[in-house]
Coordinates of C-alpha atoms and ligand atoms in Angstrom, one line a residue:
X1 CA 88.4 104.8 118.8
X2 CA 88.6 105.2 114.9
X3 CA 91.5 103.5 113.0
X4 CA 94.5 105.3 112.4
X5 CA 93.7 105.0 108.5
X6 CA 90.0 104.4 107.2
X7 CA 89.6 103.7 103.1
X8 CA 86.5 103.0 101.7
X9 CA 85.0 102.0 98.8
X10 CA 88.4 103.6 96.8
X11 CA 88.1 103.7 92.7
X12 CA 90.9 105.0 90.8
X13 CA 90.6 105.3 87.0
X14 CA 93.2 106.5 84.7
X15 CA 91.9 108.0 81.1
X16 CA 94.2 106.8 78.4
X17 CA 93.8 106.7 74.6
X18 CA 92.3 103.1 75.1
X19 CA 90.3 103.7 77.4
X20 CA 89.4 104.0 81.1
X21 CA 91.9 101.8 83.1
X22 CA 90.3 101.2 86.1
X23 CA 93.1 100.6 88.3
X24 CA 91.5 100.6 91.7
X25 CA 87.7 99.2 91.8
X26 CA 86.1 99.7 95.3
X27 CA 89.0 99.0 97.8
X28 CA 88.2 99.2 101.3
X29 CA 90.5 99.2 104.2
X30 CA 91.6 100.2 107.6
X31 CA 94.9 100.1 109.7
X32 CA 94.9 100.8 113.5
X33 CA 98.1 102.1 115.2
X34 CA 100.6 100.0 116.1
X35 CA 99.4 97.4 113.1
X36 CA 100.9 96.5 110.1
X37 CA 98.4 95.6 107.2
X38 CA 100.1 93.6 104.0
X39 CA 98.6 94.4 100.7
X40 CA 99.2 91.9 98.5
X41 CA 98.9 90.6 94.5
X42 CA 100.5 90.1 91.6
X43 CA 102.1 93.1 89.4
X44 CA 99.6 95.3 88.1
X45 CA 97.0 94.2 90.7
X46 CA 96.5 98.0 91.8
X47 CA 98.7 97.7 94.9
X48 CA 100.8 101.0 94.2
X49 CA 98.1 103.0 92.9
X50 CA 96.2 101.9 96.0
X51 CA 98.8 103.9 98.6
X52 CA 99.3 106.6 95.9
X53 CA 96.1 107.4 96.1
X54 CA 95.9 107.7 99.9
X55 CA 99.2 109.7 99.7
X56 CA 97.6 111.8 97.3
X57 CA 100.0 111.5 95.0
X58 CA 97.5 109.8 91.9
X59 CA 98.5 112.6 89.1
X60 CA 96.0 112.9 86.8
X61 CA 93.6 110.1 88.1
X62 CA 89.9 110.1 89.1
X63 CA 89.9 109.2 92.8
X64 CA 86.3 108.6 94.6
X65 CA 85.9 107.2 97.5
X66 CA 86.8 108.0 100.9
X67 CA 90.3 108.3 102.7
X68 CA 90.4 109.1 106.4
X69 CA 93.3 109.7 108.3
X70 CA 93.0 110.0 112.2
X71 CA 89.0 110.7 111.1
X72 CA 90.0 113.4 108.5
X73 CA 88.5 113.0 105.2
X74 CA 91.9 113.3 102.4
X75 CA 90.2 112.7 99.3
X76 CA 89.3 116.0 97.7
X77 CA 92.0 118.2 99.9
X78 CA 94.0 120.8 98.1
X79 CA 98.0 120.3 97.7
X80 CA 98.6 122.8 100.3
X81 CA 96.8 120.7 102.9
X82 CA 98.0 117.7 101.9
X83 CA 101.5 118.7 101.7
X84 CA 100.8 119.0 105.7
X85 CA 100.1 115.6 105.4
X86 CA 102.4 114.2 103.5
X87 CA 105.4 113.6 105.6
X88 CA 104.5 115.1 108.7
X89 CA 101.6 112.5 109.4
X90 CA 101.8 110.2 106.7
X91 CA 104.6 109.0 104.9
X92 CA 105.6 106.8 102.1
X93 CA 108.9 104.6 101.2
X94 CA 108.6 104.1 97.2
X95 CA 108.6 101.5 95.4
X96 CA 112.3 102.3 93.6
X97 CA 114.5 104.2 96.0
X98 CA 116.8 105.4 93.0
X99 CA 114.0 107.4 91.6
X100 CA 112.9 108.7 94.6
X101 CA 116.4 109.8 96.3
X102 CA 117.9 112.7 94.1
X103 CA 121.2 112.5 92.8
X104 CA 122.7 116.0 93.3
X105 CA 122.0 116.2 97.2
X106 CA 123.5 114.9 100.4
X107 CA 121.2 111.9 102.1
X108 CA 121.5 114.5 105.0
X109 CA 120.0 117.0 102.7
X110 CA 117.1 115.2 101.8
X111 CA 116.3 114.1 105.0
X112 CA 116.2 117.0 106.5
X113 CA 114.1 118.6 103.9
X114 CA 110.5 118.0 105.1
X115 CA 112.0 118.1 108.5
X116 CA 113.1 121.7 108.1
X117 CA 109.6 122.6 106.6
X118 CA 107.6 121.1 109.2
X119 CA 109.3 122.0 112.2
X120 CA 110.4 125.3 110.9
X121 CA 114.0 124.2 111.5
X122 CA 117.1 125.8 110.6
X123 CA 120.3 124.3 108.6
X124 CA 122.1 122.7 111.6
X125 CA 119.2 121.7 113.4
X126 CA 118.0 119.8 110.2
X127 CA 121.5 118.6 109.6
X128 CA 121.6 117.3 113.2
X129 CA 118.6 115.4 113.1
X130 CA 119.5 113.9 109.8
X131 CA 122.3 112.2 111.7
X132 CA 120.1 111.0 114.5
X133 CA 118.0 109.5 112.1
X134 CA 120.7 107.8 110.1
X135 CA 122.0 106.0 113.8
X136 CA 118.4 105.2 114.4
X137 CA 118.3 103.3 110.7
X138 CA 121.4 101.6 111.6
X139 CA 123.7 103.1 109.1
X140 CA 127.4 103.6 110.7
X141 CA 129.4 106.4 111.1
X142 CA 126.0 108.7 110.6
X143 CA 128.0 112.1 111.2
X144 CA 130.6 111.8 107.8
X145 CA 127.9 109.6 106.0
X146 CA 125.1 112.5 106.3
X147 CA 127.3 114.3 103.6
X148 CA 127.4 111.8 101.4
X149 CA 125.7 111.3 97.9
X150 CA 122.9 108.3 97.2
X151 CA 125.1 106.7 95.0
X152 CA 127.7 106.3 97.7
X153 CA 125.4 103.7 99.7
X154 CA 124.8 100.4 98.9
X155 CA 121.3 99.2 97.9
X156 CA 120.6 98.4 101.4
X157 CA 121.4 101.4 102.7
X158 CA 120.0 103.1 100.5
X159 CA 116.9 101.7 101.6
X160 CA 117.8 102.7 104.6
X161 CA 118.5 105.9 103.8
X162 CA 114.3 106.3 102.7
X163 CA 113.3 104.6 105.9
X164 CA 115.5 107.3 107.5
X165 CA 113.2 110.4 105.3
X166 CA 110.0 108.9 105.6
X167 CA 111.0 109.0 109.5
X168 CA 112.0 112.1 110.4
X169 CA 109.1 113.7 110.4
X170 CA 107.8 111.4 113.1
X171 CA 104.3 110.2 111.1
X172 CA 101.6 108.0 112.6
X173 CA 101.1 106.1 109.2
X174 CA 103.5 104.4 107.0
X175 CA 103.2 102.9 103.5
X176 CA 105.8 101.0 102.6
X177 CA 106.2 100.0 98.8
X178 CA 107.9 96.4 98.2
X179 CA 110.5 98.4 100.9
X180 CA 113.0 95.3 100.2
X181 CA 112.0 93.7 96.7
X182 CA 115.5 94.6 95.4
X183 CA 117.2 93.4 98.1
X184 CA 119.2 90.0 99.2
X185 CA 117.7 87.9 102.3
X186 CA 119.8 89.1 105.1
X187 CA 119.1 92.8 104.2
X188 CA 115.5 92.2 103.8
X189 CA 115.2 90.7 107.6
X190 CA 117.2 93.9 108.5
X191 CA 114.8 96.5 107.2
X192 CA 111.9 94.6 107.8
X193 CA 113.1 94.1 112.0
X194 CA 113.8 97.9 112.0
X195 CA 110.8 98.6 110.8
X196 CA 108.8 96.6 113.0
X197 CA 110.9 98.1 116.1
X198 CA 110.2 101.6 114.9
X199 CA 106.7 100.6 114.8
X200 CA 106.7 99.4 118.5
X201 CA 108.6 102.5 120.0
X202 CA 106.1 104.4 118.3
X203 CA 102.9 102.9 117.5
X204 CA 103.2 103.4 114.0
X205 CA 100.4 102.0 111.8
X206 CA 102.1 100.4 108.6
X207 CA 100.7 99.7 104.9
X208 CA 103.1 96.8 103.8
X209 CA 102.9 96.6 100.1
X210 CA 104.4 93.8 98.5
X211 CA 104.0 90.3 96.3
X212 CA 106.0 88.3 98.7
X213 CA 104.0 86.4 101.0
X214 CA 106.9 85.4 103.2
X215 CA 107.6 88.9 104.2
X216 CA 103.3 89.3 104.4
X217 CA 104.0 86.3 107.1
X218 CA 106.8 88.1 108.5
X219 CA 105.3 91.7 109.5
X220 CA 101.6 91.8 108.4
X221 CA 98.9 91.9 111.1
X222 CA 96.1 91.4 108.3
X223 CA 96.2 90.8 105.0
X224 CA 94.1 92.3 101.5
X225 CA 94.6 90.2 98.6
X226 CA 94.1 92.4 95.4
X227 CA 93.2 90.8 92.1
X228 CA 92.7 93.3 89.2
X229 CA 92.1 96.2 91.8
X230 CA 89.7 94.4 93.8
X231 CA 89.8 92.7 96.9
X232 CA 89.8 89.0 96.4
X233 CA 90.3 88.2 100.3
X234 CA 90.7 90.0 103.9
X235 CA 91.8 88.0 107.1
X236 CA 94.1 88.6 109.6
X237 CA 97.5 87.1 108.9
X238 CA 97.4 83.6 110.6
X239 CA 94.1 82.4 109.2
X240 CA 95.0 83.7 105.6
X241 CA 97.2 81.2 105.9
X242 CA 95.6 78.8 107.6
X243 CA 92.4 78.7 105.9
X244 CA 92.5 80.7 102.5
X245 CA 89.1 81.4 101.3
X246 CA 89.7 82.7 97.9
X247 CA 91.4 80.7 95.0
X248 CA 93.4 82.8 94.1
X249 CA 94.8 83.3 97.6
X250 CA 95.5 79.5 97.8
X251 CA 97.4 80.3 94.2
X252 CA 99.8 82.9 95.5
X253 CA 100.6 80.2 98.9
X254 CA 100.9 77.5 96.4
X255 CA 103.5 79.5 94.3
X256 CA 105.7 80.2 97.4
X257 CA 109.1 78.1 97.4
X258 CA 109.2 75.4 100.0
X259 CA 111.8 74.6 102.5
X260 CA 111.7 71.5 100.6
X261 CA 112.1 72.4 97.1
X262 CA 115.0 71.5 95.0
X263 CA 117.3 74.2 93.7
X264 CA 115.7 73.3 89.7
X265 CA 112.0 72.9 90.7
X266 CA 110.0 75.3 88.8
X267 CA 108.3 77.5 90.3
X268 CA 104.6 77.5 90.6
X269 CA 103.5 80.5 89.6
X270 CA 99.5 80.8 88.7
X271 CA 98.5 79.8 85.2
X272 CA 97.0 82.4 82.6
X273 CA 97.3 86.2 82.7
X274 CA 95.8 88.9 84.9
X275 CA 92.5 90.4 84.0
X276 CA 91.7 93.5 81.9
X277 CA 91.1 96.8 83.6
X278 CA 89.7 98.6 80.6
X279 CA 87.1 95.7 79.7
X280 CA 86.2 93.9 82.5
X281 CA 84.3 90.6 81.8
X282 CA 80.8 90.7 83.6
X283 CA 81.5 88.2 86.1
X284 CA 84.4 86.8 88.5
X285 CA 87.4 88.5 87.0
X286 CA 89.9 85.6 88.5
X287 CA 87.3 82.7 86.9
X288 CA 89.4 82.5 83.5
X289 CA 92.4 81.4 85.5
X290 CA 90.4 79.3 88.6
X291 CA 90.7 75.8 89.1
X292 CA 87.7 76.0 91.4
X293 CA 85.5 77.2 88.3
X294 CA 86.5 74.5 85.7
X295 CA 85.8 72.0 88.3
X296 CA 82.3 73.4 89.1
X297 CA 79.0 72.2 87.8
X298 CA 77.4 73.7 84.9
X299 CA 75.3 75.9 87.0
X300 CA 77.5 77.6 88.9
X301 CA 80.7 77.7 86.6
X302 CA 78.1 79.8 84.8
X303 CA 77.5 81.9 87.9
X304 CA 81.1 82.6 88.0
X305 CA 81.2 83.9 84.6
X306 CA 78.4 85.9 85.0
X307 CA 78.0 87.4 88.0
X308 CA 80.5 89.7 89.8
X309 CA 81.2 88.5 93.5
X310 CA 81.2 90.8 96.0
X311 CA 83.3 90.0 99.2
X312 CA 81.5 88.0 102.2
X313 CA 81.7 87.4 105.5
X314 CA 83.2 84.1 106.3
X315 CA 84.6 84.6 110.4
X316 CA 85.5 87.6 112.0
X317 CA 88.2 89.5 110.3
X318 CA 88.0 87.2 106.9
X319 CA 86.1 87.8 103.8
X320 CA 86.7 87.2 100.4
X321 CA 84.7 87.8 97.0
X322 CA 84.0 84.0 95.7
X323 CA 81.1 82.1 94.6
X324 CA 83.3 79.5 95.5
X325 CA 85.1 79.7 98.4
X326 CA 87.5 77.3 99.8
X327 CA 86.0 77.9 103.5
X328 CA 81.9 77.6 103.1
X329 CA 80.4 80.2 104.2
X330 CA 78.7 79.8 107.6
X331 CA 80.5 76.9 108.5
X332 CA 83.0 78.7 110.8
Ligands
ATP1 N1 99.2 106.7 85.1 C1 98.6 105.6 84.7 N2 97.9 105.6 83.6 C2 97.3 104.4 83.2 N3 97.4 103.3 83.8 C3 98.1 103.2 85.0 C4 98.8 104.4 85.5 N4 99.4 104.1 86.6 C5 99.1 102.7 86.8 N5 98.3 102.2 85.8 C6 97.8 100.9 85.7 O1 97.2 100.5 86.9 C7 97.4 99.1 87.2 C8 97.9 98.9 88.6 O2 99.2 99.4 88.7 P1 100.0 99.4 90.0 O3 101.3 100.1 89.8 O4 99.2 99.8 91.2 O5 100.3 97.8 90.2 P2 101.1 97.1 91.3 O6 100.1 96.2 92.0 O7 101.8 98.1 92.2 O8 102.2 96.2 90.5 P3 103.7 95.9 90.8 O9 103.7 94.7 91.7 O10 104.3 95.6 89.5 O11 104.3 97.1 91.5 C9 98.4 98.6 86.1 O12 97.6 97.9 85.1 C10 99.0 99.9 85.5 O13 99.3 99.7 84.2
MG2 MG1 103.7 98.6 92.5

C-alpha cells in the first residue's frame, strides 16, 4: 500500500533582492498512517517551509519536486483543489497559534468554518460540532466556552483550541508546527498525549515539526534531521538515538539537558553558525562546524570541503549524508 504522504526530492527557493534562498534542497520523505514522523533542526533549517510547502501554502516560492498525498500528486494543483485539501484531508497546526486564530471570532466560529464548507453544514450543525470538538481536546465546559474569544484561553488552550480546527474536519494527515514550543512541561505532555490518542482512534499520520528532541523521543516514529534544508540523517526513532550517524545529529543529542545537569550548567548548544542558503560552499555544508572534519586526515577533511554528500544507506530505515559517519557504513 502507498504511504499516506509521499515527498520527494522537494526544493523550495525563495527570490529575494540578495539572491536565491534556497530554503528547501531536495527533501524526501514519507509518513504511513497511524505514524508520527519528527522533523527536526535548528531554526532556519527549512523545517516550516518544508510542511508549507506540502500544505501548499509556500507564497511566492518556487516549489519542484513531488508531493503525494494518498497517491495524488499536490505539487502544481490549483487553489481551488487544494483548498479541498487543505483541511478536509490534510491539516496543519502553525507554528504561532496567535497569528493563526483571529481575534474578532468565537473559537466556535473558527472551528466550525472549514467544517461548514466541507460538509456543507449549516450554523448549528457547525456550532454543535465545534463543541464536540472542544470536549474531544479536553477543554471544559465546551458549550459556554465555544462563544468565547482567543484571547479568553490560556496559551494552552489555545493550543488546544488549533488542535480542535485542524480536527474537525476529520484529516488523514497532520502537520504539526513546534505544536507546544511556547508552552510549560505539564501542558506540552498534555497536547502531545492527546495528540497521540487522536492518532490511535483514527489512524492519523502525523508530521511533528520541532527542535526539541525530547518531544522527537516522545511521539516520533522516525526521525529527518534537516541541516540547511537538507537531510543530514533518517532513522527510525530508537536507533537515531542509539546510534547517530551524522555529526551533526550527535550535536543536537549532545545539546539536550541531562537528568543530571546542574541548574547553572551551560548549555551545549553546537558551535559556529548555520550555513548559507544563498551561497552554498561546494562541499559538506555542516563541515565548518564538525568536529569529525577537523579531526580528519588531510585527504578526507578535504573531501568534506569539497564534495557535497549525498545521504547513504547505513541499515534499514537509517541514512545520513556524511563522508564521515559515526556508524561505518556496511558494518551493520
Ligand atoms: N518568504 C521567504 N523569503 C525568503 N526566505 C525565506 C522565506 N521564508 C523562509 N525563508 C528562509 O528559509 C529558511 C528556512 O526557514 P524556516 O522557517 O523553514 O525555518 P525553521 O526550520 O522552521 O526554523 P524555526 O525553528 O526557527 O521555526 C530561513 O533561512 C528563512 O529565512
Ligand atoms: Mg519554523
Amino acid at each position: 500500500m502507498a504511504p499516506l504522504l509521499e515527498v520527494e526530492d522537494l526544493k523550495v527557493a525563495f527570490d529575494t533582492p540578495r539572491g536565491t534562498v534556497r530554503a528547501v534542497d531536495g527533501i524526501s520523505f514519507s509518513v504511513e498512517a497511524g505514524r508520527t514522523l519528527g522533523l527536526v533542526g535548528e531554526s532556519g533549517s527549512g523545517k516550516s517551509v518544508t510542511s508549507l510547502a506540502v500544505m501548499g501554502l509556500h507564497r511566492g516560492a518556487a516549489v519542484t519536486g513531488s508531493i503525494r498525498l494518498h497517491g495524488q500528486e499536490l505539487n502544481g494543483l490549483g487553489e481551488k483543489e487544494l483548498g479541498t485539501v487543505r483541511g478536509r484531508r490534510a491539516a496543519m497546526i502553525f507554528q504561532d497559534p496567535l497569528s493563526s486564530l483571529h481575534p474578532f471570532y468565537t473559537v466556535g466560529e473558527q472551528i466550525a468554518e472549514h467544517y461548514r464548507v466541507h460538509f456543507k453544514a449549516n450554523r448549528k450543525a457547525g456550532r454543535a460540532r465545534a463543541v464536540e470538538m472542544l470536549a474531544e481536546v479536553g477543554i471544559p465546559e465546551p458549550a459556554r466556552r465555544v462563544d468565547e474569544y482567543p484571547h479568553q484561553f490560556s496559551g494552552g488552550m489555545r493550543q488546544r483550541v488549533m488542535i480542535a480546527m485542524a480536527l474537525a474536519c476529520e484529516p488523514d494527515l497532520l502537520i504539526a508546527d513546534e505544536p507546544t514550543t511556547a508552552l510549560d512541561v505539564t501542558v506540552q505532555a498534555q497536547i502531545l498525549d492527546l495528540i497521540a490518542r487522536i492518532q490511535q482512534e483514527r489512524g492519523l499520520g502525523v508530521v511533528m515539526i520541532t527542535h526539541d528532541l525530547g518531544v522527537v523521543a516522545r511521539v516520533a516514529h522516525e526521525v529527518l534531521v534537516m541541516y540547511g534544508g537538507r537531510a543530514a540523517e533518517q532513522a527510525p526513532v530508537d536507533r537515531l538515538f542509539a546510534q547517530p550517524a551524522h555529526p551533526y545529529t550527535r550535536g543536537l543529542l549532545d545539546s539536550l539537558p541531562r537528568l543530571d545537569d546542574t541548574d547553572d550548567a551551560p548549555l551545549r548548544a553546537i558551535p559556529g553558525s548555520p550555513p548559507s542558503l544563498i551561497a552554498p560552499a561546494p562541499g559538506c555544508s555542516f563541515a565548518p562546524r564538525c568536529a569529525r572534519t577537523t579531526a580528519a586526515s588531510a585527504e578526507e577533511h578535504a573531501r568534506c570541503l569539497a564534495e557535497r554528500p549525498v545521504l547513504g544507506p547505513l541499515a534499514p530505515g537509517h541514512q545520513a549524508a556524511c563522508h564521515l559517519p559515526l556508524v561505518p557504513e556496511g558494518v551493520l
